CSV table of C-alpha atoms in Angstrom, one decimal:
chain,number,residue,atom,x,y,z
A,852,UNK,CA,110.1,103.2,98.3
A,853,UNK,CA,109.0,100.9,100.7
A,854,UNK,CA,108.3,98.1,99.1
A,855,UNK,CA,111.2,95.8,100.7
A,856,UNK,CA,109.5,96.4,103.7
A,857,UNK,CA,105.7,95.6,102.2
A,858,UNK,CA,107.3,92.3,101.5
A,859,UNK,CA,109.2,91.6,104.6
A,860,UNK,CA,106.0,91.5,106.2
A,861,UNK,CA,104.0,89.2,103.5
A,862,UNK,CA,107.1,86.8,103.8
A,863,UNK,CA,106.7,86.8,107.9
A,864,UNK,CA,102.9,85.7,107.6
A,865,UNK,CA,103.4,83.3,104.1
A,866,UNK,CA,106.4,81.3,106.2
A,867,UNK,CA,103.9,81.6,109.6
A,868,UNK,CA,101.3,80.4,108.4
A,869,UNK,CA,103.1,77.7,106.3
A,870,UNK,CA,104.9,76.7,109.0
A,871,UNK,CA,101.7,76.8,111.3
A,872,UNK,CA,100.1,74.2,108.2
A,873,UNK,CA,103.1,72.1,109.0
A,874,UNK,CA,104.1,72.9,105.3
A,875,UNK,CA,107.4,71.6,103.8
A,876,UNK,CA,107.4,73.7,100.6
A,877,UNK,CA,105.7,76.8,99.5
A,878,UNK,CA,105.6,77.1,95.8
A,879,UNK,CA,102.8,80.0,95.1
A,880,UNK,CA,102.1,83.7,97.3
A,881,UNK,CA,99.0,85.4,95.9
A,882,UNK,CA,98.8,89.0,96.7
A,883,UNK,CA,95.7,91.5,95.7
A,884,UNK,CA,97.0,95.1,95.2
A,885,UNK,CA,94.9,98.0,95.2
A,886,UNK,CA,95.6,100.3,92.5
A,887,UNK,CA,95.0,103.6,95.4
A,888,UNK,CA,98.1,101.8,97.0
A,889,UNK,CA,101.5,103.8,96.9
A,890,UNK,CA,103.1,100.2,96.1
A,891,UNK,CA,104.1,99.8,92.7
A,892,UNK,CA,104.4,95.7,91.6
A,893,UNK,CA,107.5,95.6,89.8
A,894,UNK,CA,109.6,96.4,92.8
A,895,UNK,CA,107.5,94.1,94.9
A,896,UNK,CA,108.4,91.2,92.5
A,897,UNK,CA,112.0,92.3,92.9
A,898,UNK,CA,111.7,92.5,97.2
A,899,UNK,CA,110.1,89.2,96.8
A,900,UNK,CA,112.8,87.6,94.9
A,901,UNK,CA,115.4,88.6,97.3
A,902,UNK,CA,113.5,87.6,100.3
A,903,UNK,CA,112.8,84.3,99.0
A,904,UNK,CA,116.0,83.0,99.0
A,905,UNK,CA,116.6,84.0,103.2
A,906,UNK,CA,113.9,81.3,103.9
A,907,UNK,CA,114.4,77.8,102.6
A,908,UNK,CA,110.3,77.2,102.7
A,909,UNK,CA,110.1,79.2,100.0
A,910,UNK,CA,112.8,78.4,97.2
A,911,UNK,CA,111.7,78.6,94.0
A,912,UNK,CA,107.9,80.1,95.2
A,913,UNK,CA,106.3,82.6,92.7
A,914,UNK,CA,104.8,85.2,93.5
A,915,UNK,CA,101.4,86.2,91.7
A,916,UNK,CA,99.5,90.1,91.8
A,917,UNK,CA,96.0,90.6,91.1
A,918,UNK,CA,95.6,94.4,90.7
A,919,UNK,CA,92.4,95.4,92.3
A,920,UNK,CA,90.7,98.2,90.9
A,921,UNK,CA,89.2,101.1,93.0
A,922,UNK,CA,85.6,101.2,94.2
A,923,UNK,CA,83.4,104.1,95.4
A,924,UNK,CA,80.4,105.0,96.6
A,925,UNK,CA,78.6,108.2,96.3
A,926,UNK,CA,77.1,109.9,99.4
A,927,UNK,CA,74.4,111.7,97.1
A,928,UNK,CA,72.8,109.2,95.4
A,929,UNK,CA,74.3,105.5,96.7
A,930,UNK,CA,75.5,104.6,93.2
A,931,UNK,CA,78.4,102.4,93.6
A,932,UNK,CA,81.2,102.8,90.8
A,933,UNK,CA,84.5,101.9,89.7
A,934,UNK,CA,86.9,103.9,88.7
A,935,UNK,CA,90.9,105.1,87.8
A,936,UNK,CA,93.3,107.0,90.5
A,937,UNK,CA,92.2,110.2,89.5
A,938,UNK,CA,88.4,110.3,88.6
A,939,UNK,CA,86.1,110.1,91.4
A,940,UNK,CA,83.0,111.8,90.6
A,941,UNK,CA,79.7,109.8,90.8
A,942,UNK,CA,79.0,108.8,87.1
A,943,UNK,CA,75.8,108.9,88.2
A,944,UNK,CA,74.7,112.2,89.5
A,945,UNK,CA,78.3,114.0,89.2
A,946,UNK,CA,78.3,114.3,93.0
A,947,UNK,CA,81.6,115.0,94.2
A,948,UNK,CA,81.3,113.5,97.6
A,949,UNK,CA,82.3,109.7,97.0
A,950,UNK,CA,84.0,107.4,99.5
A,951,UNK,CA,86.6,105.1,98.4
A,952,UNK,CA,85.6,101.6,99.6
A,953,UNK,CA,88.1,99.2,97.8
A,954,UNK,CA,91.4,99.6,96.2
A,955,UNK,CA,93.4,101.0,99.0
A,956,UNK,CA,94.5,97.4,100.7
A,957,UNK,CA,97.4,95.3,100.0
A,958,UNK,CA,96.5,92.0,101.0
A,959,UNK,CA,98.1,88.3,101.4
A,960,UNK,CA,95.2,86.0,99.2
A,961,UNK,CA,96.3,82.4,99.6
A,962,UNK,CA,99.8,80.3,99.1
A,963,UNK,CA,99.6,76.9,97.9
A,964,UNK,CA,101.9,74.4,99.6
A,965,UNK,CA,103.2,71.2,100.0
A,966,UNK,CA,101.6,69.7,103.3
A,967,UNK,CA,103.1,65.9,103.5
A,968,UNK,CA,99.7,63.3,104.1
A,969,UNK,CA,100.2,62.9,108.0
A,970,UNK,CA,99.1,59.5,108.0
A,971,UNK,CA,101.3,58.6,104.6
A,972,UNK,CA,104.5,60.2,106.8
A,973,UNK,CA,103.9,58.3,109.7
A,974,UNK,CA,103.7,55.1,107.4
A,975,UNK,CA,107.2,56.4,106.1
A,976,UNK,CA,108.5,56.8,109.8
A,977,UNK,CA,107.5,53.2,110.7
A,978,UNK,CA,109.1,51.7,107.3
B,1258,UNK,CA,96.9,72.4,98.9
B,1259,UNK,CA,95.7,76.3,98.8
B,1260,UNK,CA,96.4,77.5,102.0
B,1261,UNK,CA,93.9,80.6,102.4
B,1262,UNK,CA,95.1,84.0,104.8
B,1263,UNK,CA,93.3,86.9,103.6
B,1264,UNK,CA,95.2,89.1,105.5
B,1265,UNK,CA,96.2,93.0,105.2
B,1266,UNK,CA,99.6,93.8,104.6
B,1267,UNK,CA,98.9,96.8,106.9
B,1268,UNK,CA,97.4,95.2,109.4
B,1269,UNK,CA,99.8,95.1,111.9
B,1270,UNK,CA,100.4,99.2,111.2
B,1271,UNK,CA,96.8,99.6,111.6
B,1272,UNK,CA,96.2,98.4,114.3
B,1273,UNK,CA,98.4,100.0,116.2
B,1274,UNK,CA,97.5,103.0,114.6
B,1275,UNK,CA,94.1,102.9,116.1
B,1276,UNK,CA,95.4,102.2,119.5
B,1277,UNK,CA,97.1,105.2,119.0
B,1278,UNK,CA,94.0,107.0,117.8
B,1279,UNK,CA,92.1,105.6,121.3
B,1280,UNK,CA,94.8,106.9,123.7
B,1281,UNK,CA,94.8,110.1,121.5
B,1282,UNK,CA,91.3,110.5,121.7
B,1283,UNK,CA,90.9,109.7,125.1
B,1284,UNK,CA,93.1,112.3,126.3
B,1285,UNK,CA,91.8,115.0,124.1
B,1286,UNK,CA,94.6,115.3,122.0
B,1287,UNK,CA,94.4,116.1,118.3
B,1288,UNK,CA,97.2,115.4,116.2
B,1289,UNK,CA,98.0,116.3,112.4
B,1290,UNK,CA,100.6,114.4,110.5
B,1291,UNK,CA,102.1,117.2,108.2
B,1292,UNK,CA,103.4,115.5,104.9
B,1293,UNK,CA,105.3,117.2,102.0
B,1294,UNK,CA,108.8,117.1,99.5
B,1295,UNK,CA,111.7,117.4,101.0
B,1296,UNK,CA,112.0,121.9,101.3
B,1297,UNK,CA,108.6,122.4,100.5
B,1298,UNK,CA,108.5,124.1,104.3
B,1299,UNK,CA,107.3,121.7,106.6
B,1300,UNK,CA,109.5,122.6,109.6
B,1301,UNK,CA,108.8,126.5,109.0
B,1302,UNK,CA,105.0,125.9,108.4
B,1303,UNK,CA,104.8,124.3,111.8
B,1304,UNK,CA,107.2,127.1,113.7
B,1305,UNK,CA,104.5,129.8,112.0
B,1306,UNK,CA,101.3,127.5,113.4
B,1307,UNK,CA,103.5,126.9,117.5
B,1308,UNK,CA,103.5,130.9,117.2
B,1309,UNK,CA,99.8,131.5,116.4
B,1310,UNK,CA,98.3,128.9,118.9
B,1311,UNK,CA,100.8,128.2,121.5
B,1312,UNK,CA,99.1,130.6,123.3
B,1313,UNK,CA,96.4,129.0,123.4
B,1314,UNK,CA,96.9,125.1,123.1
B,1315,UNK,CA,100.0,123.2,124.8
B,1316,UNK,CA,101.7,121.5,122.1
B,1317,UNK,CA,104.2,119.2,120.8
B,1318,UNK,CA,106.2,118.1,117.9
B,1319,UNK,CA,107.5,114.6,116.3
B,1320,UNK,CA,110.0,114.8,113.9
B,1321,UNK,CA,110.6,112.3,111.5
B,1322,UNK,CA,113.9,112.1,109.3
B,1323,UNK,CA,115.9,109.6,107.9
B,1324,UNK,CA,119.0,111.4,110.2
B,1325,UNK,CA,120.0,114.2,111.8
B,1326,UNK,CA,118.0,116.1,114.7
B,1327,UNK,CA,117.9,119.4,113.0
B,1328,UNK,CA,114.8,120.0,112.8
B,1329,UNK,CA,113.9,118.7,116.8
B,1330,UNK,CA,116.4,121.6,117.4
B,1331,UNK,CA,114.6,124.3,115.5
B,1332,UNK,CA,111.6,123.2,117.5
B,1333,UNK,CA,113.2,123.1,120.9
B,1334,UNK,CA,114.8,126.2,120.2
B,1335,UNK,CA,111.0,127.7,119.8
B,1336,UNK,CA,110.1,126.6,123.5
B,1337,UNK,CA,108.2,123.0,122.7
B,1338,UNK,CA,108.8,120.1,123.2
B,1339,UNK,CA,110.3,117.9,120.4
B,1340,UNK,CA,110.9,113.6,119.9
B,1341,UNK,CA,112.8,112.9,116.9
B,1342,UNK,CA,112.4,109.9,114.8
B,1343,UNK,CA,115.5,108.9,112.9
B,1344,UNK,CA,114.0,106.3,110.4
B,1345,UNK,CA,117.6,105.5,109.1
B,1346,UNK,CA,117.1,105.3,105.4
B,1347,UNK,CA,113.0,104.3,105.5
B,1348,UNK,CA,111.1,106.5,103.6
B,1349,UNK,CA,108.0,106.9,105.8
B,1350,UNK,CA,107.0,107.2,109.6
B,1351,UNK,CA,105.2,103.9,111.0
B,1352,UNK,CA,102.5,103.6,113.9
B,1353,UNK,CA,104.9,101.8,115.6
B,1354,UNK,CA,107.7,104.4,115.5
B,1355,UNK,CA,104.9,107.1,116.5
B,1356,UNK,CA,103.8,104.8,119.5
B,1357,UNK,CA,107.2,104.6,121.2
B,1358,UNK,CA,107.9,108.3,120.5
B,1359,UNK,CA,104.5,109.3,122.0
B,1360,UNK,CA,105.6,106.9,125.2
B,1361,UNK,CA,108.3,109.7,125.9
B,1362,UNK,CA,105.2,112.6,126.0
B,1363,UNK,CA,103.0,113.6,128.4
B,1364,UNK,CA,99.7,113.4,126.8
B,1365,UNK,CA,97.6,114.5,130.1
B,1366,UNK,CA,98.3,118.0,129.8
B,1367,UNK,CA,98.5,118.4,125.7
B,1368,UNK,CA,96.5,119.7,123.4
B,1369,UNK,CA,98.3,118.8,119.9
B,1370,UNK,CA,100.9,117.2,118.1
B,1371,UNK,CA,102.3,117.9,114.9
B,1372,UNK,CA,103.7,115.0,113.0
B,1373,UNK,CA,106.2,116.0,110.8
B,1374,UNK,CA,106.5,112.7,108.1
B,1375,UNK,CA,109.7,112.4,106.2
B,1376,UNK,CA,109.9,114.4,102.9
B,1377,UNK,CA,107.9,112.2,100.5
B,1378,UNK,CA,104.9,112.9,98.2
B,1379,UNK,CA,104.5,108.8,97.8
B,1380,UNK,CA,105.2,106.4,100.9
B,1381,UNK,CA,103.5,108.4,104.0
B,1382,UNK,CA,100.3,108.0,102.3
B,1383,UNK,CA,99.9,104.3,103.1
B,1384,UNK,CA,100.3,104.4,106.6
B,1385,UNK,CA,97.8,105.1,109.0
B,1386,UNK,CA,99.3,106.9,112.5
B,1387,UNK,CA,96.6,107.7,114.5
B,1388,UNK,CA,96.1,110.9,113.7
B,1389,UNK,CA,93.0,113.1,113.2
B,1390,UNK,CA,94.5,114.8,109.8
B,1391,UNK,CA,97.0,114.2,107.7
B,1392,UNK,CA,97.5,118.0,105.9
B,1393,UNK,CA,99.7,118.1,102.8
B,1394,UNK,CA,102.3,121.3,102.2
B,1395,UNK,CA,103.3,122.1,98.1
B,1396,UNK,CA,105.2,125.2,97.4
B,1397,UNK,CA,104.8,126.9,94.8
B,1398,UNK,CA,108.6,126.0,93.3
B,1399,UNK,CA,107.3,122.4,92.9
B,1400,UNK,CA,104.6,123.3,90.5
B,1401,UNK,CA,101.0,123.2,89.9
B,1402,UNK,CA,100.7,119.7,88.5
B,1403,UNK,CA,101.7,117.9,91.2
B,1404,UNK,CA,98.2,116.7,92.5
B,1405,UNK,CA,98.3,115.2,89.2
B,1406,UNK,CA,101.3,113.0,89.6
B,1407,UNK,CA,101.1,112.6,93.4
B,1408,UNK,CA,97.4,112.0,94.0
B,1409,UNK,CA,97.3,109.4,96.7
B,1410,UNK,CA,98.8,111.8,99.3
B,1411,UNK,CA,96.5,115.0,98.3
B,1412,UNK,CA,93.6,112.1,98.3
B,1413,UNK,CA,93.9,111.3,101.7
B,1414,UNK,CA,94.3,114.3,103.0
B,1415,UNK,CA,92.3,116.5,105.2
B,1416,UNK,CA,93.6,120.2,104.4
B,1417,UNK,CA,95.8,121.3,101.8
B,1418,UNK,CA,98.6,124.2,102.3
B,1419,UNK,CA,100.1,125.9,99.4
B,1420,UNK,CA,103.3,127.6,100.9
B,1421,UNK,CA,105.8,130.0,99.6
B,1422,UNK,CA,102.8,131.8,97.5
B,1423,UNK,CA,105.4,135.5,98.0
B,1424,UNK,CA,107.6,133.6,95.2
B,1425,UNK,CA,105.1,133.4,92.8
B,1426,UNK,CA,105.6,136.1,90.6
B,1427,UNK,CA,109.2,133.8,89.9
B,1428,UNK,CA,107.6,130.6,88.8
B,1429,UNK,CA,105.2,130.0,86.4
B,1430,UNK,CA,102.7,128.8,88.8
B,1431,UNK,CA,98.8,128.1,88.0
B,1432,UNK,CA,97.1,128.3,90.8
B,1433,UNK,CA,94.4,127.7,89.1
B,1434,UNK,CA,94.8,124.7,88.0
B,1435,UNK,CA,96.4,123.3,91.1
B,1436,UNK,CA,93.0,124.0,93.0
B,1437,UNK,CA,91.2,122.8,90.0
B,1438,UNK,CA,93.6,119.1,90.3
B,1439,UNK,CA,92.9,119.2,94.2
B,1440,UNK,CA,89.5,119.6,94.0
B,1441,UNK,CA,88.7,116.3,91.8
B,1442,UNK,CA,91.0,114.5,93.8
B,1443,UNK,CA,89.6,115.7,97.1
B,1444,UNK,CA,86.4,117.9,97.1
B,1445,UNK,CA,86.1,118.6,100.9
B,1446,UNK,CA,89.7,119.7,102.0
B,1447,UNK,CA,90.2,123.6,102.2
B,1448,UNK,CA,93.3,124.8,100.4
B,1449,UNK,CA,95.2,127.5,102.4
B,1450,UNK,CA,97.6,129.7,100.4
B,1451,UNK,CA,100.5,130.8,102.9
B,1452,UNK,CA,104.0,131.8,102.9
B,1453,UNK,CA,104.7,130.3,106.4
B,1454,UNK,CA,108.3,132.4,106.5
B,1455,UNK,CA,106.3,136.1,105.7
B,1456,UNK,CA,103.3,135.1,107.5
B,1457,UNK,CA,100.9,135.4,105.0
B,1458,UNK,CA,97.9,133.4,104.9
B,1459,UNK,CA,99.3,131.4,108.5
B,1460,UNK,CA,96.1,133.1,110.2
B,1461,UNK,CA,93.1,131.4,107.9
B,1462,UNK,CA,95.4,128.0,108.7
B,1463,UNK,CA,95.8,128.3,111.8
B,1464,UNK,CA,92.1,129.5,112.4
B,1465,UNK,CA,90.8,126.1,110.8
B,1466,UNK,CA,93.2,124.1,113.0
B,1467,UNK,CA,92.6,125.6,116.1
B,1468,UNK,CA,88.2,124.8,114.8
B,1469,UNK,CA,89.6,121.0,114.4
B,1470,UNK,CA,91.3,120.9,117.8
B,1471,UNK,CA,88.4,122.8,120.1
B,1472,UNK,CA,86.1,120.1,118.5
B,1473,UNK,CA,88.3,117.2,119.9
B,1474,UNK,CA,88.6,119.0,123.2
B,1475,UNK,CA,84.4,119.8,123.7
B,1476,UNK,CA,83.8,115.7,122.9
């Protein structure tokens, strides 16, 4: 599986854009999976857990998975529809010529993290 | 403070995926990424397709495996020319390993590649190379219920082969029920029943192909 890999990549753009934040601490990664995706959450809570300790930004950060559910559309009648992996048909009119159009992305939410005050550090600097 | 990114984790893949699928495009080329198990036939499927349209099309073939460069050699060996990927130990082939292997082609004078992923039902469905199709290969030792454990990869699929159909009458096979599986999974794609080593069936395949490449040539 390729999970380790997913991961590597979230953990590049969570510690960029931390770092870009001037952030001293990340302590949450939100991730939305789509349920279409090949990725399966388990092992990316266990790529996660071993990535997080190469970077000291994010010691101790959690990682939390909102599973998205898959959306179509149906090219017959314009009903839009949710639905599991395997049932695609238009509940609708039965149509079998639905379009997928959510629940095939993996994508980096938000992180919460510790930004020190700029003005409250520079106070510290002086004292 | 919530930091916000809303960002793909496939973004970078994609994109260079579609500037793949420009260059491809703009040169005429049409390209199929062929996905499958691991012996479901992938390398003889795409030795039966370079003999029924090399005569017409000039092709090429990228060959993705975790090692070795056994299958590149087949294909050499049949006259065309052949990059091989080694992905050493990743599961799946990457836009950017396709972009640097197509850098090594000339794409002027070709008319198709032929993709063959690593042997996986699960990971090369995620990744987006460029290509026009992805087709997936079963054989007919794997069984018929496979679409129903593997669906992403028959769901995103343009074309489905069913190879080694001359074993049938030794498995227990319902082929039935495998096109029954596909077609709720994936309505439009035509299902070609071949046995890419006897040759039967590789015509109404290769037919279909050769449709999907001329159209790519004539825009």
């Amino acid at each position: 599986m390729h999970e380790l890999g997913l991961m590597t990549g979230v953990v590049d753009a969570v510690c960029d854009a931390a770092r870009n934040a001037g952030a001293t601490r990340v302590y949450e990664v939100h991730l939305s999976i789509g349920e279409m995706t090949e990725a399966i959450p388990d092992a990316l809570e266990f790529a996660f857990e071993v990535l997080r300790d190469q970077d000291p930004l994010l010691e101790g950060a959690q990682l939390f998975m909102k599973q998205v559910s898959p959306r179509s559309v149906c090219h017959a009648c314009g009903q839009e529809f949710s639905h599991d992996r395997f049932h695609r048909t238009c509940p609708e009119c039965g149509s079998l010529q639905t379009e997928l159009i959510a629940g095939r992305d993996l994508t980096i939410d938000s992180i919460e993290a510790e930004v020190p005050d700029d003005e409250q550090s520079a106070v510290d600097e002086k004292a | 403070m919530q930091i916000d990114i809303n960002k793909s984790v496939f973004e970078r893949n994609d994109a260079l995926a579609s500037q793949l699928r420009k260059r491809f495009s703009e040169n005429h080329v049409y390209v199929v990424d062929i996905c499958a198990s691991p012996g479901a036939g992938k390398t003889s499927t795409i030795l039966a397709t370079i003999d029924a349209l090399c005569d017409e099309f000039n092709i090429a073939v990228i060959e993705g495996d975790i090692a070795s460069s056994v299958d590149a050699e087949r294909i050499k060996a049949a006259g065309i020319p052949a990059v091989q990927i080694n992905t050493g130990g990743a599961c799946h082939l990457e836009s950017s390993m396709i972009t640097r292997a197509v850098d090594v082609l000339d794409l002027e004078r070709l008319d198709l590649i032929i993709v063959e992923n690593v042997g996986n039902l699960v990971c090369p469905t995620d990744f987006d190379l460029g290509e026009n199709a992805k087709v997936i290969i079963l054989s007919v030792p794997e069984g018929d219920d496979k679409p129903l454990k593997y669906p992403g990869i028959f769901e995103v699929s343009q074309a489905v082969i069913l190879n080694k159909v001359d074993t049938a009458p030794l498995f227990n096979f319902d082929e039935e029920a495998f096109r029954n599986a596909v077609q709720t999974l994936n309505p439009n794609a035509p299902i070609f029943p071949i046995s890419a080593t006897a040759g039967q069936g590789v015509e109404e395949w290769t037919e279909w192909l050769a449709g999907e490449i001329r159209r790519v040539q004539e825009t």
